[in-house]
CSV table of C-alpha atoms in Angstrom, one decimal:
chain,number,residue,atom,x,y,z
A,1,MET,CA,-19.3,-83.8,-78.7
A,2,ILE,CA,-16.1,-81.8,-78.0
A,3,LEU,CA,-17.6,-80.0,-75.0
A,4,PHE,CA,-18.9,-83.1,-73.8
A,5,GLY,CA,-15.3,-84.6,-74.1
A,6,ILE,CA,-13.4,-81.7,-72.7
A,7,PHE,CA,-16.3,-81.9,-69.8
A,8,LEU,CA,-15.2,-85.4,-69.1
A,9,ILE,CA,-11.5,-84.9,-68.9
A,10,TYR,CA,-12.0,-82.0,-66.3
A,11,PHE,CA,-14.0,-84.1,-63.9
A,12,THR,CA,-12.2,-87.2,-64.0
A,13,LYS,CA,-9.1,-84.7,-62.8
A,14,LYS,CA,-10.6,-82.6,-60.6
A,15,PRO,CA,-13.7,-84.1,-59.2
A,16,ILE,CA,-14.1,-82.8,-55.9
A,17,ARG,CA,-12.9,-78.9,-57.3
A,18,PHE,CA,-15.8,-80.0,-59.9
A,19,PHE,CA,-18.8,-80.3,-56.8
A,20,GLU,CA,-17.4,-77.9,-54.5
A,21,ASN,CA,-18.7,-75.4,-56.9
A,22,LYS,CA,-20.7,-72.5,-55.3
A,23,GLN,CA,-23.5,-72.6,-58.4
A,24,LEU,CA,-23.8,-76.0,-58.2
A,25,ILE,CA,-23.6,-75.7,-53.8
A,26,HIS,CA,-26.5,-73.1,-53.9
A,27,PRO,CA,-29.4,-74.7,-56.2
A,28,GLY,CA,-28.4,-77.6,-54.0
A,29,LYS,CA,-29.5,-76.5,-51.2
A,30,ILE,CA,-32.6,-74.4,-51.9
A,31,SER,CA,-33.8,-78.1,-53.9
A,32,TYR,CA,-36.3,-79.0,-51.6
A,33,GLY,CA,-37.8,-75.8,-51.3
A,34,ILE,CA,-37.8,-75.8,-55.2
A,35,TYR,CA,-40.1,-79.2,-54.7
A,36,MET,CA,-41.9,-78.0,-52.0
A,37,TYR,CA,-43.0,-74.4,-53.6
A,38,HIS,CA,-43.0,-75.2,-57.1
A,39,ALA,CA,-46.6,-76.0,-57.0
A,40,ILE,CA,-47.5,-73.3,-54.9
A,41,VAL,CA,-46.1,-70.0,-56.8
A,42,MET,CA,-47.6,-71.7,-59.8
A,43,GLN,CA,-51.1,-71.0,-59.0
A,44,PRO,CA,-50.8,-67.3,-58.1
A,45,VAL,CA,-48.8,-67.0,-60.9
A,46,GLY,CA,-50.9,-68.3,-63.7
A,47,PHE,CA,-53.8,-66.5,-62.0
A,48,ILE,CA,-51.7,-63.2,-62.5
A,49,LEU,CA,-51.3,-64.3,-66.4
A,50,LEU,CA,-54.8,-64.8,-66.7
A,51,LYS,CA,-55.4,-61.1,-66.2
A,52,LEU,CA,-53.0,-60.1,-67.8
A,53,VAL,CA,-53.4,-62.0,-70.8
A,54,ALA,CA,-57.1,-60.2,-70.9
A,55,VAL,CA,-55.9,-56.8,-70.4
A,56,TYR,CA,-53.0,-57.1,-73.1
A,57,ASN,CA,-54.7,-59.7,-75.7
A,58,LEU,CA,-51.2,-61.6,-75.4
A,59,SER,CA,-50.0,-64.6,-77.9
A,60,ASP,CA,-49.4,-68.4,-77.1
A,61,PRO,CA,-46.0,-68.2,-76.9
A,62,VAL,CA,-45.4,-65.0,-75.4
A,63,ILE,CA,-48.0,-67.1,-72.5
A,64,ILE,CA,-45.8,-69.7,-72.3
A,65,ILE,CA,-42.4,-68.3,-72.0
A,66,SER,CA,-43.7,-65.5,-69.7
A,67,SER,CA,-45.5,-68.3,-67.3
A,68,PHE,CA,-42.4,-70.7,-67.5
A,69,LEU,CA,-39.9,-67.9,-66.9
A,70,SER,CA,-42.2,-66.3,-64.2
A,71,VAL,CA,-42.8,-69.5,-62.5
A,72,ILE,CA,-38.8,-71.0,-61.9
A,73,LEU,CA,-37.9,-67.2,-60.9
A,74,MET,CA,-40.7,-66.9,-58.6
A,75,THR,CA,-39.9,-70.5,-57.0
A,76,ILE,CA,-36.0,-70.1,-56.8
A,77,LEU,CA,-36.9,-66.5,-55.0
A,78,VAL,CA,-39.3,-68.7,-52.2
A,79,SER,CA,-37.1,-71.6,-52.2
A,80,HIS,CA,-33.8,-69.2,-50.8
A,81,LEU,CA,-35.8,-67.3,-48.7
A,82,SER,CA,-36.8,-70.1,-46.8
A,83,TYR,CA,-34.1,-71.7,-47.2
A,84,LYS,CA,-32.2,-68.4,-46.0
A,85,TYR,CA,-34.9,-67.8,-43.1
A,86,PHE,CA,-36.7,-71.3,-42.0
A,87,GLU,CA,-34.6,-74.6,-43.1
A,88,LYS,CA,-31.6,-73.3,-41.7
A,89,ARG,CA,-32.5,-72.8,-38.1
A,90,PHE,CA,-33.8,-76.3,-38.1
A,91,LEU,CA,-30.7,-77.9,-40.1
A,92,VAL,CA,-28.6,-76.1,-37.1
A,93,LEU,CA,-31.2,-77.8,-35.0
A,94,LYS,CA,-30.7,-80.7,-36.7
A,95,ASN,CA,-26.7,-80.5,-35.2
A,96,LYS,CA,-27.4,-79.6,-31.5
A,97,TYR,CA,-29.7,-82.5,-30.9
A,98,ARG,CA,-28.1,-85.3,-33.1
A,99,THR,CA,-28.2,-88.9,-30.9
A,100,THR,CA,-25.4,-90.9,-30.4
A,101,SER,CA,-24.8,-94.0,-33.2
A,102,ARG,CA,-25.3,-97.3,-30.9
């Protein structure tokens, strides 16, 4: 409760600085990629983990935690690479060919 109060005080006094935080900006930029790629990443990660379970006889909590972390990390990596090498180029084109409003 105290942390929430401190957060509210900080947020109301410096709301613009809060949203200029680089740790918040980058996930916002790659969020579309996270949305688009998470299901695609889940398939191969699930397949690989099923193979590992058969070989190493892993317990259920280990499987759940490792699959969760693997999917999150791989999705963030793929989304970052997609933004850096693919989406950024189209965003530049969007600004270049912007139409004027009527």
